[in-house]
Coordinates of C-alpha atoms in Angstrom, one line a residue:
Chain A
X8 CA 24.5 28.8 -31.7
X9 CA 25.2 31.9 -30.6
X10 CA 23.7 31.5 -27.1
X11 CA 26.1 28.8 -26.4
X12 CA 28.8 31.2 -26.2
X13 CA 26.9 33.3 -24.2
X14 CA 26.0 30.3 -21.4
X15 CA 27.6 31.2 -18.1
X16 CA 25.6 29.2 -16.2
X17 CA 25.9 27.0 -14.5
X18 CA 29.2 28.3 -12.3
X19 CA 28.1 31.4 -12.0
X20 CA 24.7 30.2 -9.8
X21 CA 25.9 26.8 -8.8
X22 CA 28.7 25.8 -5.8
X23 CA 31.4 24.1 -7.5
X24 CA 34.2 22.4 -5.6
X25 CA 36.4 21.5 -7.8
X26 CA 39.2 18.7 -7.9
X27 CA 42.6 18.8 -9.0
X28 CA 41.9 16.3 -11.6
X29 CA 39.2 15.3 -13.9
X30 CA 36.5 12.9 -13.4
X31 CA 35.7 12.5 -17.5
X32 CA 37.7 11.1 -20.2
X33 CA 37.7 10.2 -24.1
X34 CA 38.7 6.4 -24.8
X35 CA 39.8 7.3 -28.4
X36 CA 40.1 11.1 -29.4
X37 CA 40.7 10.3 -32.9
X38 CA 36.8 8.6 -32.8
X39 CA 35.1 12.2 -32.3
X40 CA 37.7 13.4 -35.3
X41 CA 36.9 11.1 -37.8
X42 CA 33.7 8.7 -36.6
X43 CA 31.4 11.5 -35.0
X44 CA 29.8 14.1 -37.1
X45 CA 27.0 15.5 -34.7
X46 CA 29.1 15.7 -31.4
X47 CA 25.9 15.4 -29.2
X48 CA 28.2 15.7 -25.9
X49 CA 28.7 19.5 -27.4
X50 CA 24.9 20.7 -27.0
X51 CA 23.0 18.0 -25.4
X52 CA 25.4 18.3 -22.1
X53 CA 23.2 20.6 -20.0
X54 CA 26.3 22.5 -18.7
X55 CA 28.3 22.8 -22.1
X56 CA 31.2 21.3 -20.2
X57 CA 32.1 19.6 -23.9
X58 CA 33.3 22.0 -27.1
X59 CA 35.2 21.0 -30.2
X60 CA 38.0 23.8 -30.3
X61 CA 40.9 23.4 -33.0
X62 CA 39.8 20.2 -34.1
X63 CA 39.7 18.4 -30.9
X64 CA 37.0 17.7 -27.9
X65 CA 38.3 20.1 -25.1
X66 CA 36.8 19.2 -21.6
X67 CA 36.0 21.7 -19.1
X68 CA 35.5 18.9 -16.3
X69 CA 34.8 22.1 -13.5
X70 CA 31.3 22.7 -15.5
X71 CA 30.0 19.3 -14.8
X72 CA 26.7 18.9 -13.2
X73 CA 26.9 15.1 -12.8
X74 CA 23.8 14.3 -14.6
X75 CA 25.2 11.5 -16.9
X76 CA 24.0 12.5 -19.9
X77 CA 27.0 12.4 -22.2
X78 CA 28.0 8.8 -20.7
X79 CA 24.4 7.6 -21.6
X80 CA 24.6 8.8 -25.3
X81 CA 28.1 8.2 -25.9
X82 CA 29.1 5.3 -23.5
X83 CA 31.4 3.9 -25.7
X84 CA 33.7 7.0 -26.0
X85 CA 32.7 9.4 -23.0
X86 CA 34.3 7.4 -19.7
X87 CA 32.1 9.0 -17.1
X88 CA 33.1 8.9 -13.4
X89 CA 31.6 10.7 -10.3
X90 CA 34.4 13.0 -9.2
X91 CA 35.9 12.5 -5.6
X92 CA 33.9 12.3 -2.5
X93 CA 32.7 16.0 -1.6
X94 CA 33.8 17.1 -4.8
X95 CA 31.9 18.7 -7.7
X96 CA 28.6 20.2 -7.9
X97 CA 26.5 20.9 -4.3
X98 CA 23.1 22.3 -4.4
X99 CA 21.3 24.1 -2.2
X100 CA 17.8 23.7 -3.8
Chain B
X3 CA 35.7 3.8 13.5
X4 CA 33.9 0.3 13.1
X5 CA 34.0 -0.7 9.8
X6 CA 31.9 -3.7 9.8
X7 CA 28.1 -3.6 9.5
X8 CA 25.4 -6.2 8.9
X9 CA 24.3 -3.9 5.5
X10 CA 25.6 -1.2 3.7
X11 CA 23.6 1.4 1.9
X12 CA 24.7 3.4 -1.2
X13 CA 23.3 6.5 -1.7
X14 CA 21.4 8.6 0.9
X15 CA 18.3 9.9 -1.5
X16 CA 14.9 8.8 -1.3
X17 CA 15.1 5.0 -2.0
X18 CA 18.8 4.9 0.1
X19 CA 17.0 6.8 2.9
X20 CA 14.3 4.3 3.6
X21 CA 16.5 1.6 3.0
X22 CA 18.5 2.8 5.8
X23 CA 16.1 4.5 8.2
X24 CA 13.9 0.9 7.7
X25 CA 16.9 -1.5 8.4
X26 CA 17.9 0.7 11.7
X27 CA 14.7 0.6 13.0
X28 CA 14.5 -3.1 12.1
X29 CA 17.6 -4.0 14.4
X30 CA 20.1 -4.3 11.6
X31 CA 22.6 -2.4 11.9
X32 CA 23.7 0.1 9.0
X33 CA 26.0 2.4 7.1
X34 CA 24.7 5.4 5.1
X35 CA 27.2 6.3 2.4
X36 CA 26.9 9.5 0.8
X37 CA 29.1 11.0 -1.8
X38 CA 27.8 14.8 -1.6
X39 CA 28.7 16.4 1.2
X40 CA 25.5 16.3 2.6
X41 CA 22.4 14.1 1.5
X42 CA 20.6 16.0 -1.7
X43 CA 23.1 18.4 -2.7
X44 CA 23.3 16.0 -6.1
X45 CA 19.9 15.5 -6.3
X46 CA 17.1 17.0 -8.1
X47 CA 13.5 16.0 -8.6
X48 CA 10.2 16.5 -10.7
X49 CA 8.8 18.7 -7.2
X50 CA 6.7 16.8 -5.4
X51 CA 6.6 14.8 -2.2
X52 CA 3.6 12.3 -2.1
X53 CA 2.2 12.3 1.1
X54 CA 0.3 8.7 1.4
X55 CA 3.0 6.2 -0.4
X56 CA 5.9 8.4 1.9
X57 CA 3.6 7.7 4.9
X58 CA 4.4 4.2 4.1
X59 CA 7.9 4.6 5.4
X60 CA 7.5 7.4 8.5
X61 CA 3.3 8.3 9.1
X62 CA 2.9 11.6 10.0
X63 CA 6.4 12.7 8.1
X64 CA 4.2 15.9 6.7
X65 CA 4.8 17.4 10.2
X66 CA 8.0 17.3 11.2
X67 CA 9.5 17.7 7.6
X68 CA 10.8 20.4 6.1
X69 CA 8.4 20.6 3.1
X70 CA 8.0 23.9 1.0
X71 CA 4.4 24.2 -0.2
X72 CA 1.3 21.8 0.0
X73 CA 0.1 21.3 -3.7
X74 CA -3.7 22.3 -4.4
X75 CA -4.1 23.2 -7.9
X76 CA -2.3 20.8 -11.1
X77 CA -2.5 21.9 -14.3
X78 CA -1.6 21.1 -17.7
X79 CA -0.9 23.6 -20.5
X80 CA -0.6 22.2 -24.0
X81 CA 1.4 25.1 -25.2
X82 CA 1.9 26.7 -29.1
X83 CA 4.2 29.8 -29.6
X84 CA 1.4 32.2 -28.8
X85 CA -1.3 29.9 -26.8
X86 CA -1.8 27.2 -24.2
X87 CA -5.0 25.5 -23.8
X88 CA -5.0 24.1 -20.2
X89 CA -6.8 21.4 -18.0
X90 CA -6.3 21.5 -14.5
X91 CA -7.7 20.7 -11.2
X92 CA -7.5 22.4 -8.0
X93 CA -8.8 20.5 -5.0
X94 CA -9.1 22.7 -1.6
X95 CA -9.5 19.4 0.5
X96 CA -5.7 18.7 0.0
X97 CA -5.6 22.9 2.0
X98 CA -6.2 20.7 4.8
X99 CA -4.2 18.3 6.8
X100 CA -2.9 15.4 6.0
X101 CA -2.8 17.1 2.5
X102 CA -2.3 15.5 -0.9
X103 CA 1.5 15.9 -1.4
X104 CA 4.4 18.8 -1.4
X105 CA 6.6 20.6 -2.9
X106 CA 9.9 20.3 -1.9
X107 CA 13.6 21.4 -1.8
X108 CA 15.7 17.9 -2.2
X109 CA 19.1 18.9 0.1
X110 CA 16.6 20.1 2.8
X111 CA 14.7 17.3 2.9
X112 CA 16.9 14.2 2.0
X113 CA 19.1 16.1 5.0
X114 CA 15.6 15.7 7.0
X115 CA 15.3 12.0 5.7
X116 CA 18.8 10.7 6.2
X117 CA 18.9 12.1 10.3
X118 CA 15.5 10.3 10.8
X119 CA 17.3 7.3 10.0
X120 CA 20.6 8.6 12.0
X121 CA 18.3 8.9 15.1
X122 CA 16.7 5.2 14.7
X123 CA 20.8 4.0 14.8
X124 CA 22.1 4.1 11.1
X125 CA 25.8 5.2 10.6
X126 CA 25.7 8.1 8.3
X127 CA 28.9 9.1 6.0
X128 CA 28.7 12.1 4.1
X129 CA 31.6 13.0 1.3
X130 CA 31.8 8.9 1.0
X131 CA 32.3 7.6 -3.0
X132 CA 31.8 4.3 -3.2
X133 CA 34.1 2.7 -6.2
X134 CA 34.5 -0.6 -5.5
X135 CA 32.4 -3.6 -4.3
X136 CA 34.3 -5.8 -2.8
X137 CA 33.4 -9.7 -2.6
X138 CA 34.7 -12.8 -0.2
X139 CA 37.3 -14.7 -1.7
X140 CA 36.8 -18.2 -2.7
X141 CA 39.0 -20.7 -4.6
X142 CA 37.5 -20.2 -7.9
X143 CA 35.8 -17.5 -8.8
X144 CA 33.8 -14.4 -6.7
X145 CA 32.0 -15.1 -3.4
X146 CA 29.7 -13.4 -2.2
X147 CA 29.4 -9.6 -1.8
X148 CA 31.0 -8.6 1.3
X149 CA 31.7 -4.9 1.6
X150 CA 32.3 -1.6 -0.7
X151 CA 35.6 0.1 -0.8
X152 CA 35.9 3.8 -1.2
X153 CA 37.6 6.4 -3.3
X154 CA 39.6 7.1 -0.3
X155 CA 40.9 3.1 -0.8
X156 CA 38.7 2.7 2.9
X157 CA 37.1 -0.4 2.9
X158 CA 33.5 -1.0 4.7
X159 CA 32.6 -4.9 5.5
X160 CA 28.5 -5.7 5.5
X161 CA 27.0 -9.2 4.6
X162 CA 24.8 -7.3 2.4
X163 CA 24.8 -4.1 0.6
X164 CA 21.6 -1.6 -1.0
X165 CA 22.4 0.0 -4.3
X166 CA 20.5 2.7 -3.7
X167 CA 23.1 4.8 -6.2
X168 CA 20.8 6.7 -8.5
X169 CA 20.2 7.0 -12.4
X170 CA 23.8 6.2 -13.6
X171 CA 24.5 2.6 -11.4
X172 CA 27.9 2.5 -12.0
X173 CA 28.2 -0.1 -9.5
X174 CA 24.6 -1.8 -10.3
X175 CA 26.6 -2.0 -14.1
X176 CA 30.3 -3.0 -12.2
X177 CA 28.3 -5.6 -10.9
X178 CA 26.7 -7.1 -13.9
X179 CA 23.1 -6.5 -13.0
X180 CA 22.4 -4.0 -15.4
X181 CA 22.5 -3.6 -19.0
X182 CA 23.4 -0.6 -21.0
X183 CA 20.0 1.5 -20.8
X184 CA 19.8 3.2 -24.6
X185 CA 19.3 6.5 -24.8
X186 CA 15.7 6.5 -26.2
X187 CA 14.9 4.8 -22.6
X188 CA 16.3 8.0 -20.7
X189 CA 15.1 11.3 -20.4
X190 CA 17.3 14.8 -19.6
X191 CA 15.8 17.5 -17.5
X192 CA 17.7 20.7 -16.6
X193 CA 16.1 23.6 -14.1
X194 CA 16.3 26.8 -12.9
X195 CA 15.7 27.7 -9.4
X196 CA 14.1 31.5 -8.9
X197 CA 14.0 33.7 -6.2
X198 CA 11.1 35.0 -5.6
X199 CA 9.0 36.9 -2.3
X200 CA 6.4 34.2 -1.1
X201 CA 3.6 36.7 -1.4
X202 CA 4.0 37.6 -5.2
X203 CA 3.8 33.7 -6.2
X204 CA 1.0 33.5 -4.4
X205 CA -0.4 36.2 -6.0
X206 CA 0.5 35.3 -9.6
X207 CA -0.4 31.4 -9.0
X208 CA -3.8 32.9 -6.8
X209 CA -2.8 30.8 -3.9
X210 CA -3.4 31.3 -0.2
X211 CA -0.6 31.9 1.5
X212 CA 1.7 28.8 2.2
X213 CA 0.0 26.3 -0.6
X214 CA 1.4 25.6 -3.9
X215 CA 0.6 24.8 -7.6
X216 CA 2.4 22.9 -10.3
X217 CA 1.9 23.1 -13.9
X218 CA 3.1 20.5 -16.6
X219 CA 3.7 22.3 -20.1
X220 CA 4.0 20.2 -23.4
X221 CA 4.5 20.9 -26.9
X222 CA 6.2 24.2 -27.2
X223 CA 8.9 23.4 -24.3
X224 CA 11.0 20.7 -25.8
X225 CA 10.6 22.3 -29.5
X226 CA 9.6 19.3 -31.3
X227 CA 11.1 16.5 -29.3
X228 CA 8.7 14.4 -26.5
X229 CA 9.5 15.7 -23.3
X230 CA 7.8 18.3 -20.9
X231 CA 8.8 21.6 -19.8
X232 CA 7.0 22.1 -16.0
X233 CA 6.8 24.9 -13.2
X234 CA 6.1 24.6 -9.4
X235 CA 5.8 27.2 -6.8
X236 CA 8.4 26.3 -3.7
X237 CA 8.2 28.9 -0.7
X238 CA 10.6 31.8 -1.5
X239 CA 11.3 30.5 -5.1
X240 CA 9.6 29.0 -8.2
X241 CA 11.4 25.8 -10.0
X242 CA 11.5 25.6 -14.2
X243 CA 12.5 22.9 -15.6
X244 CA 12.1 21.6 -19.1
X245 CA 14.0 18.5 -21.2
X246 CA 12.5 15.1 -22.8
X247 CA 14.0 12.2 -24.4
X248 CA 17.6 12.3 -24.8
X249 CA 18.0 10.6 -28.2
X250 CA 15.3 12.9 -29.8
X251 CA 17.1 15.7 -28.1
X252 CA 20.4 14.3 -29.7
X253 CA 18.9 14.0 -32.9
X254 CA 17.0 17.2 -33.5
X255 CA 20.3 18.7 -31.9
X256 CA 18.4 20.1 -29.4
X257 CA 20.5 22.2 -26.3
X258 CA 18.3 21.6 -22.8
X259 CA 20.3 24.8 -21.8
X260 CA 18.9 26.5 -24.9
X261 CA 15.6 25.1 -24.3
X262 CA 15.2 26.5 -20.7
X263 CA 15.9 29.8 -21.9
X264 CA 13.7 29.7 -24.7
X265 CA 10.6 28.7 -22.4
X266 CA 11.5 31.3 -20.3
X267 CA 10.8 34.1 -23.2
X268 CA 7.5 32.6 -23.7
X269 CA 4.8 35.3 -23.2
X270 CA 2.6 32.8 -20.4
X271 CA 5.8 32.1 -18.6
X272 CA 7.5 35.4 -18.3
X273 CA 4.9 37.0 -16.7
X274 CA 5.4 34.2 -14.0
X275 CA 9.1 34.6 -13.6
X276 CA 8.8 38.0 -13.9
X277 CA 11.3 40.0 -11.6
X278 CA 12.8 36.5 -10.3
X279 CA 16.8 35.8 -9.9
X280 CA 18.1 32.7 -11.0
X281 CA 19.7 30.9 -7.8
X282 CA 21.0 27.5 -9.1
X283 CA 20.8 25.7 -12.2
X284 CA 20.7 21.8 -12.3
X285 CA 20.5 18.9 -14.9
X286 CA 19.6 15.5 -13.9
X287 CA 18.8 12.1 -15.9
X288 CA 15.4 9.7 -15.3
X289 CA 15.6 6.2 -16.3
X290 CA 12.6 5.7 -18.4
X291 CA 13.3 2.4 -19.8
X292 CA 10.4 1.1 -17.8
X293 CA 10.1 -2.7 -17.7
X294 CA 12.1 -3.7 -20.3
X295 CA 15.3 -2.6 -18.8
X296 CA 14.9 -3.3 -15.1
X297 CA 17.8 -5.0 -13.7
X298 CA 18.5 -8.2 -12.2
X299 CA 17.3 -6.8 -8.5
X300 CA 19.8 -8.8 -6.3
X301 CA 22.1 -11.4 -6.3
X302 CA 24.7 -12.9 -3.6
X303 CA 24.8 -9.7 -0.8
X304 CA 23.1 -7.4 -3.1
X305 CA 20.3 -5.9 -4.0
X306 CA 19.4 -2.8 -6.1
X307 CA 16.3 0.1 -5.9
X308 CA 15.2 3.3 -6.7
X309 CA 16.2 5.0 -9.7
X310 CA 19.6 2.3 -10.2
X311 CA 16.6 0.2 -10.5
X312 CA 14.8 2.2 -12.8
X313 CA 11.3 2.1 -10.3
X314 CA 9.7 5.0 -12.4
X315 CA 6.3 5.1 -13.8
X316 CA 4.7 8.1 -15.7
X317 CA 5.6 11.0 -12.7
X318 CA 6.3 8.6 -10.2
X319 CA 10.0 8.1 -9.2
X320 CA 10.9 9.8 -5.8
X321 CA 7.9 7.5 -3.9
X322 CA 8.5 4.4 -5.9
X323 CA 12.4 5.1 -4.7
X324 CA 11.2 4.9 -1.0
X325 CA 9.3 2.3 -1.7
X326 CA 11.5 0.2 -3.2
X327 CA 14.1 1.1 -1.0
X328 CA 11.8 -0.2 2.3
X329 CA 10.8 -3.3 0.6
X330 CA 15.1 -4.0 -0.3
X331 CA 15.2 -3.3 3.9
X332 CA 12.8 -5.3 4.7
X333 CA 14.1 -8.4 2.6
X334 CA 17.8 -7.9 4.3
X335 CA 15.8 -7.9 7.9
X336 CA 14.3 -11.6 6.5
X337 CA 18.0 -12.4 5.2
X338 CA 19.5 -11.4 8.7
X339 CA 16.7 -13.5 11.4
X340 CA 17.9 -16.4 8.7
X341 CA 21.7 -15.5 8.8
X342 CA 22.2 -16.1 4.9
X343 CA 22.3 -13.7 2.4
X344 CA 22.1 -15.9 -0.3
X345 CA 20.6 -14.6 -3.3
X346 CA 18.2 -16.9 -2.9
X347 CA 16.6 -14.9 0.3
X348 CA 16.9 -11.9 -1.4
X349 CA 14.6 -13.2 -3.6
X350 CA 11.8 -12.3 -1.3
X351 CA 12.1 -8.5 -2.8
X352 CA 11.9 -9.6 -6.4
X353 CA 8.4 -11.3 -5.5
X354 CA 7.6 -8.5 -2.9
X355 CA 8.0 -5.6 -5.6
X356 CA 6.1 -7.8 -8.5
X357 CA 3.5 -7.5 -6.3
X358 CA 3.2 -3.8 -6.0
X359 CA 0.5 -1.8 -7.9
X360 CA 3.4 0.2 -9.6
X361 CA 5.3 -2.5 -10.9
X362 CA 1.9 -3.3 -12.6
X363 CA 1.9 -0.2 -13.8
X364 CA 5.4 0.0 -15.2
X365 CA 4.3 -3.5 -16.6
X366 CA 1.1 -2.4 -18.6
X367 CA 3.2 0.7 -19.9
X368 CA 5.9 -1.0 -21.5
X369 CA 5.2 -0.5 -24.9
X370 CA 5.9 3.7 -24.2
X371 CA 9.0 4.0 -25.1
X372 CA 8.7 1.8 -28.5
X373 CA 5.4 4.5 -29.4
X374 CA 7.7 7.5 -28.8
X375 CA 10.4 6.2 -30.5
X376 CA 8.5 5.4 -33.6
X377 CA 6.3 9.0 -33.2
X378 CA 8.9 11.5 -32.2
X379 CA 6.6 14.8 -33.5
X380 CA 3.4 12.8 -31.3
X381 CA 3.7 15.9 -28.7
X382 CA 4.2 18.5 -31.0
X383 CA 1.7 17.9 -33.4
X384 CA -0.7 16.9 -30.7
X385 CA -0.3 20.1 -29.2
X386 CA -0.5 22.1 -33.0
X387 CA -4.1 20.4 -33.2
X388 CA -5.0 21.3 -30.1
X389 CA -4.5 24.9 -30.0
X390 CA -5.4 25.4 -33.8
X391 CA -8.8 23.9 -33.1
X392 CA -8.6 25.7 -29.7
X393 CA -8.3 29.3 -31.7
X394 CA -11.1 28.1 -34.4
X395 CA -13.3 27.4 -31.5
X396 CA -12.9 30.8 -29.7
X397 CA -12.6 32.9 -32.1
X398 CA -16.2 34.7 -32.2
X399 CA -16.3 35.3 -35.8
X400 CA -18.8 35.0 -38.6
X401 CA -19.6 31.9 -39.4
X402 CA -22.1 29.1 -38.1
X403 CA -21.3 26.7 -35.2
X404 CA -21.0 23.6 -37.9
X405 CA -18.7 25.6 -40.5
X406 CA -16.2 25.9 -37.3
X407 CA -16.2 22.3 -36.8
X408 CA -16.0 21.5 -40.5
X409 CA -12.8 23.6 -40.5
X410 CA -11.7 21.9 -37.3
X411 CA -11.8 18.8 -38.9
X412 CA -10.1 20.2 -42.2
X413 CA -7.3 21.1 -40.2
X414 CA -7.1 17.5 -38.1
X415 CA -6.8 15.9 -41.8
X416 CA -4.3 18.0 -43.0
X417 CA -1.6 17.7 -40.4
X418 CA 0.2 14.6 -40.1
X419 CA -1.2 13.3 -37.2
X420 CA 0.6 10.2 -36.0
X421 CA -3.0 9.4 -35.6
X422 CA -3.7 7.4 -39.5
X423 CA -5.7 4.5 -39.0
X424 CA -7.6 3.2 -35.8
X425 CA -4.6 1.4 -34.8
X426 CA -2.9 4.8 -34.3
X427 CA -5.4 6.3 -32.5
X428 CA -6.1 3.1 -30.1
X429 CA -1.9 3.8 -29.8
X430 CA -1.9 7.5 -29.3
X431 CA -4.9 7.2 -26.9
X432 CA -3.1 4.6 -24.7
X433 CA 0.6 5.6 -25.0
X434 CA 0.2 9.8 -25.1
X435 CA 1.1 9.9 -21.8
X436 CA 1.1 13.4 -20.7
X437 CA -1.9 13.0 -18.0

């Protein structure tokens, strides 16, 4: 668990433009509180962009890679948008 | 700015590309709508460009393209903590034009792919999020499909449009074609891209200079869930990516992230990597469902391919896209000599891609998904066996050739093979699916 901390990618590699507002949002906070007891959306997102801090989900939208994967797993908690045209994530590679 | 087009392509990747490029050189006229700011940079892929399905779209792509590597030499390395055994094949006549297939990087060449169709006529707009589709009114109810509006509130008017949108199908799902796609029916991959000199990866991967290798890795790289860890050599820069199902990843609380590094440490792979500077790191989804969860393909104005229409089967994905993608094009050039758009027309795509060898193959594979959800440890203890009997068998010891295979066959009978009766063998012989 310790490595999680230490994950800096994927900003630090990655070109990030980054909107003024979030693409991602929780339907029902109070559902990862009291319903979830794994939180998959805080290891299985590729770019930790999801951590449980002071007993709620905080959402560090910047982070996202756009892959999908928390909307897939939780799609009836995690509403997953694509953030603005030209926003978010660009690779090169 | 004309906003009105006879068809309307989302997504300028593999399967939007042909769409496009197919329907302007077809005489229909066409808008490319991209939300990246240029075609690729949210893309990622497995590595490889096929070079005869790809033909199928533009012959002779292979020399005006701007590929990275031409692959040689695949290999396979069933991988424990502290050995692989591997089966490969390297094949010099794919050295030699036309070549076998490439590796390549996606935002070079999707860029490539989407100005081949600019150049045949189609309207290309980069930085364009599609949100909406938008439909003809009609008394009661929804009309026909008649246009997309964007995040900007623009609006774009086509009598037909191509979801050609990629693994998440927002739009595919707005429009009631697709079902929610489980997770055990989608798998997570995240990569690293490493600098590295050309010379010294052809040296480590004995290549000549400008071909490439790729090399599939199972067991060891997904740490007891069913995925696949893999590495391919690009020119200036090797690609490492690892990930697998996303439910077992869920379940065995598995970090992709994590699992990247991990591999990296592993004694076979750091001397590869050795000395190489991360550049970029990217995560990206593949639909695996397979048959069960293709969606309805078109309807009124629409139709749906590529990886929104889940066209994958066993590594295939980014030719089946094109593929799909031209045979979409080619129903709209049917719908347009007819002037209706009816879903009825469209139907010509349906019956067109049932046709195709790989929707055979996505057919006779369909039972994949329901072996690896009932055998989640299949690749791990798959790959134990293996390299256990592989160090039996090579270690030069003391004993007689039929005492090492007596103790081979202990060892198979002691594990927990998902392999019990001859049911589960005729299973795990059919549905193992890493060749």
């Amino acid at each position: 668990m310790d490595m999680i901390k230490e994950i800096r990618a994927p900003l630090e590699f990655n070109q990030h433009k980054v909107d003024r507002q979030s693409h991602i949002a929780i339907k029902d906070a109070g559902l990862c509180k009291k319903k979830c007891t794994l939180k998959p959306c805080t290891y299985i997102c590729p770019s930790q962009v999801y951590t449980w801090q002071n007993h709620s989900l905080r959402i560090d939208y910047a982070r996202c890679v756009e892959c999908g994967a928390c909307h897939a797993f939780c799609q009836e908690n995690i509403l997953l948008n694509y953030p603005r045209g030209g926003f978010g994530v660009e690779w090169r590679y | 700015m004309k906003d009105t087009y006879d068809a309307i392509v989302v997504g300028a990747g593999p399967a939007g590309c042909a769409a496009a490029y197919t329907l302007a050189a077809g005489g229909v006229s066409v808008a490319l709508l991209e939300r990246g700011s240029k075609p690729g940079s949210k893309n990622m892929f497995g590595g490889t460009i096929y070079r005869i399905p790809t033909e199928e779209i533009i012959p002779g792509f292979w020399q005006k393209a701007p590929l990275e590597r031409a692959v040689i030499s695949d290999q396979l390395w069933i991988m424990e903590q502290d050995s692989a055994v591997n089966i490969g094949f390297t094949g010099l006549k794919y050295s030699i034009p036309p070549y076998n297939k490439f590796t390549a990087i996606r935002t070079d060449f999707d860029s490539w792919f989407a100005q081949q169709a600019v150049k045949v006529g189609a309207r290309l707009y980069t930085k364009a999020l599609v949100k909406e589709l938008l439909y003809e009114k009609k008394l009661l109810g929804k009309g026909p499909i008649n246009g997309v509006k964007m995040d900007t509130g623009d609006k774009l008017y086509a009598n037909c449009v191509i979801l050609c949108e990629g693994v998440n199908a927002f739009l595919t799902k707005q429009a009631g074609l697709r079902s929610k796609i489980p997770p055990h029916a989608m798998t997570l991959y995240c990569k690293e891209v490493l600098e590295l000199p050309g010379h010294i990866i052809e040296e480590r991967f004995n290549l000549e200079k400008g071909l490439g290798a790729i090399m599939g890795m199972v067991g060891y790289p997904t740490a007891g869930a069913v995925g696949k860890g893999g590495i391919w050599t690009n020119k200036n820069s090797l690609s490492l990516m690892v990930g697998g199902y996303l439910d077992q990843l869920a379940q065995k609380k598995l970090s992709p992230y994590i699992l990247l590094q991990r591999l990296k440490q592993h004694p076979l792979v750091r001397k590869l990597i050795q000395g190489a500077k991360v550049i970029e790191y990217q995560a990206h989804m593949i639909p695996k469902g397979g048959y069960h969860f293709i969606p309805n393909l078109y309807s009124d104005g629409l139709l749906v391919a590529g990886d929104a229409a889940v066209m994958i089967s066993g590594r295939r994905g980014t030719d089946l896209a094109m593929l799909s993608g031209k045979y979409a094009a080619e129903a709209v050039i049917a719908a347009k000599a007819k002037e209706d758009f009816s879903a009825e027309t469209l139907r010509s795509y349906q019956v067109k891609l049932n046709n195709t060898f790989f929707m055979k193959d996505i057919k006779s594979s369909r039972n994949v998904l329901d072996y690896y959800k009932d055998h989640p440890d299949s690749d791990f203890l798959m790959s134990k066996f293996i390299n256990d009997a592989a160090y039996h068998y090579f270690t030069t010891g003391m004993q007689s050739e039929k005492k090492v295979l007596d103790n081979i066959t202990k060892e198979l009978t002691i594990l927990q093979l998902p392999l019990k009766s001859i049911k589960d063998i005729y299973a795990g012989l059919k549905y193992w699916g890493v060749f």
